[in-house]
Amino acid sequence: MESAPSVKPHVVIVGAGFGGLEAAKKLGKEAVRVTVIDRTNHHLFQPLLYEVATAALSPADIAAPIRGILSDFLNTEVILAEVKSVDVAAQTVNIGDREIAYGYLILATGARHSYFGHDEWEKLAPGLKSLEDAVEIRRRLLMAFEYAETITDEAAKAAAMTFVIIGGGPTGVEMAGAIAEIARYTLEKDFRHIDPASARVVLVEGEQRVLSSFPEDLSLSAVKQLKQLGVEVRTGVHAKNLTDAGLEVGDEFIPCRVKIWAAGNAASFVGKTMGVPVDKAGRVIVNNDLTIPGHSEVQVIGDLASFTHQGDRPLPGVSPVAMQQGRHAVRNIVAMIDGRKPQCFRYWNKGSMATIGRNKAVADLNFIHLSGLPAWIVWLFIHIIFLVGYRNRIAVLIQWAWSYVSFNKGARLITRNFQAETRPPT
Amino acid sequence: MESAPSVKPHVVIVGAGFGGLEAAKKLGKEAVRVTVIDRTNHHLFQPLLYEVATAALSPADIAAPIRGILSDFLNTEVILAEVKSVDVAAQTVNIGDREIAYGYLILATGARHSYFGHDEWEKLAPGLKSLEDAVEIRRRLLMAFEYAETITDEAAKAAAMTFVIIGGGPTGVEMAGAIAEIARYTLEKDFRHIDPASARVVLVEGEQRVLSSFPEDLSLSAVKQLKQLGVEVRTGVHAKNLTDAGLEVGDEFIPCRVKIWAAGNAASFVGKTMGVPVDKAGRVIVNNDLTIPGHSEVQVIGDLASFTHQGDRPLPGVSPVAMQQGRHAVRNIVAMIDGRKPQCFRYWNKGSMATIGRNKAVADLNFIHLSGLPAWIVWLFIHIIFLVGYRNRIAVLIQWAWSYVSFNKGARLITRNFQAETRPPT
């Protein structure tokens, strides 16, 4: 703290997801000047986004304003802007109307879903990455039941009450379980002309098993638990075509109104603007210390980074990887400021888990594999602890407790956007 | 219950606001068939809408799914649809793609804000009637501070940090107080280039005093409490013109980015489709028993009704009037089914109140006028008791308690609509 403010090194963090925010929190206590740039004003607890999409939680329960989280760090400035490109030679970040110079850069702009070249499918089958996505999926789910209630054509009714989730990773499994639960329990008594419990939920996975990053016994257990909820699981088949009317998968056409995309990731475009090697998902291939080739002042972390120096495939795009990398990037910056070299990153894998429904989950804690109730309790406990912000944690806890005893989900709102609401129908 | 289901009288309720929902809850226990039609899927606790607009509460905290509220009433069906017109001769309600026949009709489609012939002002100064309105206003409020933080032009900065509320009724007073509190307390430490506490909040009222429906001493007290929060109050001046740049009011032009409309009500268009007399706000002029002239099977209640048989002006558009009318309409229907006549309605006015901020409110309880902390405690207590749905009440209580001790507001989310989020910037 001996240097004057004007000569403090300037660290720019792009993206306030798990990795970027973790780095910002650590840098808030260092003798540096920090600028955090994000295109939204909130940090999102993405692992619970499926709960917003399935009406169990409200957007504000799983999101916290970035400014609020970092307001006590007087060395830190937050900018709401979308980064267009990074110029590594000039050491600047372009946010559209101006350039921001950096001494050190932590790039953490994450990923969205990949439609494998079929970008036109995005409108038909939204993915689940932002609050807007979640609210839109919630609207589609609830509207499908409303629509089915009003029509008499049996085929159309069946299509309206068929929900297909494409992609059997944790998000897909969680969505499938949660939709099945809404239909069977929450909406049970809400309609007079349909039986919501007769809704079909189909989970489609291209690989031979769901949760392919988990041990095989847990994949099998997940399928068993999904089937207890009435979810149909199709593995080893790929989405061939998607239309308003339904999904063509393998040799089968599944008529369905609501389709949800939970397959494949495509890294944010910002990585590519640096002119460094990226992998086929668009992720920046980083050195073993998280820096990029030729520019140790630039580190890439989280879903945007392809880190291939540990294990036989790149580290997965999960929050523990991003958070550990965020902390490591800060240690590297502190070292470089002190004239030392950045150090090799090693991910400490504490395990992984996916929830399927009430009392249903799988958890791989390395030393032990859990299924069903024990896994679900571990999942609940960890997610409550890690929810950012005290208020959110309490609010979520109360709502989960209430949902658990009542089988009810309170956030069953169908909302339209402002323009649609205030303008007369055309 | 002795008659077969098919010959039970069919009661149609249009609108599930306070009046319609109250009627539906009472009719759920009667030997009638009930159809509730609403264009949203949720009942909205409108008195707390300003708390969503000012980021204290989430949409789901003040809204409950109509189907969920009424699911236990097996004689009741809910239809999500917008009513286009009522044909009182044919006894049918048109919902666009079909007609619904009724034996008895309770029309409760409410009101929106009136722009006094300047409908083009709606986009510039949204009113606060729906969740979509509230989320849009929240977005504009928060974005104004974000914008001010990024610019250097002092005049533009000042305009971005000036918030004008047009209309000094309870909604206007509540909005003005809540915006002043956000600026002074919640956002206090969030920015580096602006001081949110320097934001101007201007409340404009055309009549000679704010809260003109309240006793004069409470109007004066409200102004005093608003001024303690730094709100500027202008009375006896009308909005002459509204532009992107600001508001022309009396002889003054107030440069401001965010304008909020809280003046005047215009009744829903549905009333006019019946071909019966309406007042200048478009409200249906009802008989003293809530029926319409010539059609005792049709009753109009709540904000859509102009009830002039008590006091020297029509009953105000507040929830106690709507709820008492809803219950009365049900008693009338039960009487008519039994061959008796509908009875004269009398409103029992238990008082009115408006909150201004933390420990600040006014309450007219008829036998006593309260201001400041006592009024605020009464307001808090009554609103918690009346919040529809157990879950909401607990969630709101927790969030209020947390806001009270922390001065924090958790729902500070800037969200865009789905299309804006998923499509690349153009």
mmCIF file with all atom_site columns, C-alpha atoms in Angstrom, chain A residues 74-160:
data_model
loop_
_atom_site.group_PDB
_atom_site.id
_atom_site.type_symbol
_atom_site.label_atom_id
_atom_site.label_alt_id
_atom_site.label_comp_id
_atom_site.label_asym_id
_atom_site.label_entity_id
_atom_site.label_seq_id
_atom_site.pdbx_PDB_ins_code
_atom_site.Cartn_x
_atom_site.Cartn_y
_atom_site.Cartn_z
_atom_site.occupancy
_atom_site.B_iso_or_equiv
_atom_site.pdbx_formal_charge
_atom_site.auth_seq_id
_atom_site.auth_comp_id
_atom_site.auth_asym_id
_atom_site.auth_atom_id
_atom_site.pdbx_PDB_model_num
ATOM 1  C CA . LEU A 1 74  ? -12.849 1.102   -2.858  1.00 0.00 ? 74  LEU A CA 1
ATOM 2  C CA . ASN A 1 75  ? -10.106 0.117   -5.322  1.00 0.00 ? 75  ASN A CA 1
ATOM 3  C CA . THR A 1 76  ? -12.725 -1.503  -7.556  1.00 0.00 ? 76  THR A CA 1
ATOM 4  C CA . GLU A 1 77  ? -14.880 0.014   -10.261 1.00 0.00 ? 77  GLU A CA 1
ATOM 5  C CA . VAL A 1 78  ? -17.725 -1.817  -11.996 1.00 0.00 ? 78  VAL A CA 1
ATOM 6  C CA . ILE A 1 79  ? -18.692 -1.081  -15.598 1.00 0.00 ? 79  ILE A CA 1
ATOM 7  C CA . LEU A 1 80  ? -21.909 -2.346  -17.166 1.00 0.00 ? 80  LEU A CA 1
ATOM 8  C CA . ALA A 1 81  ? -20.859 -2.913  -20.765 1.00 0.00 ? 81  ALA A CA 1
ATOM 9  C CA . GLU A 1 82  ? -20.369 -5.613  -23.347 1.00 0.00 ? 82  GLU A CA 1
ATOM 10 C CA . VAL A 1 83  ? -16.746 -6.198  -24.327 1.00 0.00 ? 83  VAL A CA 1
ATOM 11 C CA . LYS A 1 84  ? -16.366 -6.315  -28.111 1.00 0.00 ? 84  LYS A CA 1
ATOM 12 C CA . SER A 1 85  ? -12.707 -7.275  -28.395 1.00 0.00 ? 85  SER A CA 1
ATOM 13 C CA . VAL A 1 86  ? -9.334  -7.415  -26.693 1.00 0.00 ? 86  VAL A CA 1
ATOM 14 C CA . ASP A 1 87  ? -6.206  -5.954  -28.239 1.00 0.00 ? 87  ASP A CA 1
ATOM 15 C CA . VAL A 1 88  ? -3.369  -7.836  -26.554 1.00 0.00 ? 88  VAL A CA 1
ATOM 16 C CA . ALA A 1 89  ? -0.660  -5.789  -28.263 1.00 0.00 ? 89  ALA A CA 1
ATOM 17 C CA . ALA A 1 90  ? -2.103  -2.440  -27.168 1.00 0.00 ? 90  ALA A CA 1
ATOM 18 C CA . GLN A 1 91  ? -3.267  -3.921  -23.819 1.00 0.00 ? 91  GLN A CA 1
ATOM 19 C CA . THR A 1 92  ? -6.773  -2.549  -24.226 1.00 0.00 ? 92  THR A CA 1
ATOM 20 C CA . VAL A 1 93  ? -10.301 -3.857  -24.018 1.00 0.00 ? 93  VAL A CA 1
ATOM 21 C CA . ASN A 1 94  ? -12.931 -2.414  -26.359 1.00 0.00 ? 94  ASN A CA 1
ATOM 22 C CA . ILE A 1 95  ? -16.408 -1.811  -24.870 1.00 0.00 ? 95  ILE A CA 1
ATOM 23 C CA . GLY A 1 96  ? -17.965 -0.212  -27.925 1.00 0.00 ? 96  GLY A CA 1
ATOM 24 C CA . ASP A 1 97  ? -17.737 3.487   -27.210 1.00 0.00 ? 97  ASP A CA 1
ATOM 25 C CA . ARG A 1 98  ? -14.275 3.433   -25.656 1.00 0.00 ? 98  ARG A CA 1
ATOM 26 C CA . GLU A 1 99  ? -11.092 1.468   -24.944 1.00 0.00 ? 99  GLU A CA 1
ATOM 27 C CA . ILE A 1 100 ? -10.034 0.502   -21.447 1.00 0.00 ? 100 ILE A CA 1
ATOM 28 C CA . ALA A 1 101 ? -6.305  0.019   -20.891 1.00 0.00 ? 101 ALA A CA 1
ATOM 29 C CA . TYR A 1 102 ? -5.134  -2.746  -18.597 1.00 0.00 ? 102 TYR A CA 1
ATOM 30 C CA . GLY A 1 103 ? -1.906  -3.733  -16.897 1.00 0.00 ? 103 GLY A CA 1
ATOM 31 C CA . TYR A 1 104 ? -3.248  -7.216  -16.230 1.00 0.00 ? 104 TYR A CA 1
ATOM 32 C CA . LEU A 1 105 ? -6.306  -8.843  -17.757 1.00 0.00 ? 105 LEU A CA 1
ATOM 33 C CA . ILE A 1 106 ? -8.435  -11.687 -16.442 1.00 0.00 ? 106 ILE A CA 1
ATOM 34 C CA . LEU A 1 107 ? -10.777 -12.803 -19.191 1.00 0.00 ? 107 LEU A CA 1
ATOM 35 C CA . ALA A 1 108 ? -13.780 -14.753 -17.933 1.00 0.00 ? 108 ALA A CA 1
ATOM 36 C CA . THR A 1 109 ? -16.588 -14.230 -20.427 1.00 0.00 ? 109 THR A CA 1
ATOM 37 C CA . GLY A 1 110 ? -17.814 -17.818 -20.240 1.00 0.00 ? 110 GLY A CA 1
ATOM 38 C CA . ALA A 1 111 ? -19.851 -19.753 -22.753 1.00 0.00 ? 111 ALA A CA 1
ATOM 39 C CA . ARG A 1 112 ? -23.309 -20.127 -24.203 1.00 0.00 ? 112 ARG A CA 1
ATOM 40 C CA . HIS A 1 113 ? -24.919 -23.214 -25.647 1.00 0.00 ? 113 HIS A CA 1
ATOM 41 C CA . SER A 1 114 ? -23.763 -24.497 -28.999 1.00 0.00 ? 114 SER A CA 1
ATOM 42 C CA . TYR A 1 115 ? -26.352 -25.481 -31.576 1.00 0.00 ? 115 TYR A CA 1
ATOM 43 C CA . PHE A 1 116 ? -23.744 -27.320 -33.631 1.00 0.00 ? 116 PHE A CA 1
ATOM 44 C CA . GLY A 1 117 ? -24.164 -25.052 -36.622 1.00 0.00 ? 117 GLY A CA 1
ATOM 45 C CA . HIS A 1 118 ? -27.965 -24.890 -36.370 1.00 0.00 ? 118 HIS A CA 1
ATOM 46 C CA . ASP A 1 119 ? -28.311 -21.413 -34.906 1.00 0.00 ? 119 ASP A CA 1
ATOM 47 C CA . GLU A 1 120 ? -31.891 -21.291 -36.195 1.00 0.00 ? 120 GLU A CA 1
ATOM 48 C CA . TRP A 1 121 ? -32.775 -23.867 -33.519 1.00 0.00 ? 121 TRP A CA 1
ATOM 49 C CA . GLU A 1 122 ? -32.093 -21.394 -30.719 1.00 0.00 ? 122 GLU A CA 1
ATOM 50 C CA . LYS A 1 123 ? -35.506 -19.728 -31.028 1.00 0.00 ? 123 LYS A CA 1
ATOM 51 C CA . LEU A 1 124 ? -37.246 -23.115 -31.071 1.00 0.00 ? 124 LEU A CA 1
ATOM 52 C CA . ALA A 1 125 ? -35.243 -24.636 -28.236 1.00 0.00 ? 125 ALA A CA 1
ATOM 53 C CA . PRO A 1 126 ? -33.795 -21.994 -25.924 1.00 0.00 ? 126 PRO A CA 1
ATOM 54 C CA . GLY A 1 127 ? -30.822 -22.869 -23.775 1.00 0.00 ? 127 GLY A CA 1
ATOM 55 C CA . LEU A 1 128 ? -30.455 -22.004 -20.127 1.00 0.00 ? 128 LEU A CA 1
ATOM 56 C CA . LYS A 1 129 ? -27.648 -19.547 -19.485 1.00 0.00 ? 129 LYS A CA 1
ATOM 57 C CA . SER A 1 130 ? -29.221 -16.252 -18.393 1.00 0.00 ? 130 SER A CA 1
ATOM 58 C CA . LEU A 1 131 ? -32.151 -15.072 -16.274 1.00 0.00 ? 131 LEU A CA 1
ATOM 59 C CA . GLU A 1 132 ? -33.899 -14.051 -19.477 1.00 0.00 ? 132 GLU A CA 1
ATOM 60 C CA . ASP A 1 133 ? -33.531 -17.602 -20.802 1.00 0.00 ? 133 ASP A CA 1
ATOM 61 C CA . ALA A 1 134 ? -34.934 -19.014 -17.582 1.00 0.00 ? 134 ALA A CA 1
ATOM 62 C CA . VAL A 1 135 ? -37.954 -16.698 -17.511 1.00 0.00 ? 135 VAL A CA 1
ATOM 63 C CA . GLU A 1 136 ? -38.654 -17.469 -21.173 1.00 0.00 ? 136 GLU A CA 1
ATOM 64 C CA . ILE A 1 137 ? -38.476 -21.229 -20.580 1.00 0.00 ? 137 ILE A CA 1
ATOM 65 C CA . ARG A 1 138 ? -40.751 -20.852 -17.542 1.00 0.00 ? 138 ARG A CA 1
ATOM 66 C CA . ARG A 1 139 ? -43.223 -18.965 -19.716 1.00 0.00 ? 139 ARG A CA 1
ATOM 67 C CA . ARG A 1 140 ? -43.149 -21.676 -22.398 1.00 0.00 ? 140 ARG A CA 1
ATOM 68 C CA . LEU A 1 141 ? -43.588 -24.497 -19.885 1.00 0.00 ? 141 LEU A CA 1
ATOM 69 C CA . LEU A 1 142 ? -46.564 -22.896 -18.168 1.00 0.00 ? 142 LEU A CA 1
ATOM 70 C CA . MET A 1 143 ? -48.122 -21.702 -21.439 1.00 0.00 ? 143 MET A CA 1
ATOM 71 C CA . ALA A 1 144 ? -47.961 -25.245 -22.824 1.00 0.00 ? 144 ALA A CA 1
ATOM 72 C CA . PHE A 1 145 ? -50.294 -26.457 -20.078 1.00 0.00 ? 145 PHE A CA 1
ATOM 73 C CA . GLU A 1 146 ? -52.548 -23.415 -20.539 1.00 0.00 ? 146 GLU A CA 1
ATOM 74 C CA . TYR A 1 147 ? -52.735 -24.147 -24.264 1.00 0.00 ? 147 TYR A CA 1
ATOM 75 C CA . ALA A 1 148 ? -53.420 -27.850 -23.760 1.00 0.00 ? 148 ALA A CA 1
ATOM 76 C CA . GLU A 1 149 ? -56.283 -26.941 -21.391 1.00 0.00 ? 149 GLU A CA 1
ATOM 77 C CA . THR A 1 150 ? -58.022 -24.919 -24.114 1.00 0.00 ? 150 THR A CA 1
ATOM 78 C CA . ILE A 1 151 ? -57.882 -27.299 -27.077 1.00 0.00 ? 151 ILE A CA 1
ATOM 79 C CA . THR A 1 152 ? -59.792 -30.434 -27.924 1.00 0.00 ? 152 THR A CA 1
ATOM 80 C CA . ASP A 1 153 ? -57.640 -31.995 -30.657 1.00 0.00 ? 153 ASP A CA 1
ATOM 81 C CA . GLU A 1 154 ? -56.014 -34.961 -28.924 1.00 0.00 ? 154 GLU A CA 1
ATOM 82 C CA . ALA A 1 155 ? -52.814 -34.964 -31.001 1.00 0.00 ? 155 ALA A CA 1
ATOM 83 C CA . ALA A 1 156 ? -52.236 -31.263 -30.449 1.00 0.00 ? 156 ALA A CA 1
ATOM 84 C CA . LYS A 1 157 ? -52.992 -31.689 -26.766 1.00 0.00 ? 157 LYS A CA 1
ATOM 85 C CA . ALA A 1 158 ? -50.427 -34.504 -26.505 1.00 0.00 ? 158 ALA A CA 1
ATOM 86 C CA . ALA A 1 159 ? -47.812 -32.424 -28.346 1.00 0.00 ? 159 ALA A CA 1
ATOM 87 C CA . ALA A 1 160 ? -48.439 -29.489 -26.024 1.00 0.00 ? 160 ALA A CA 1
#
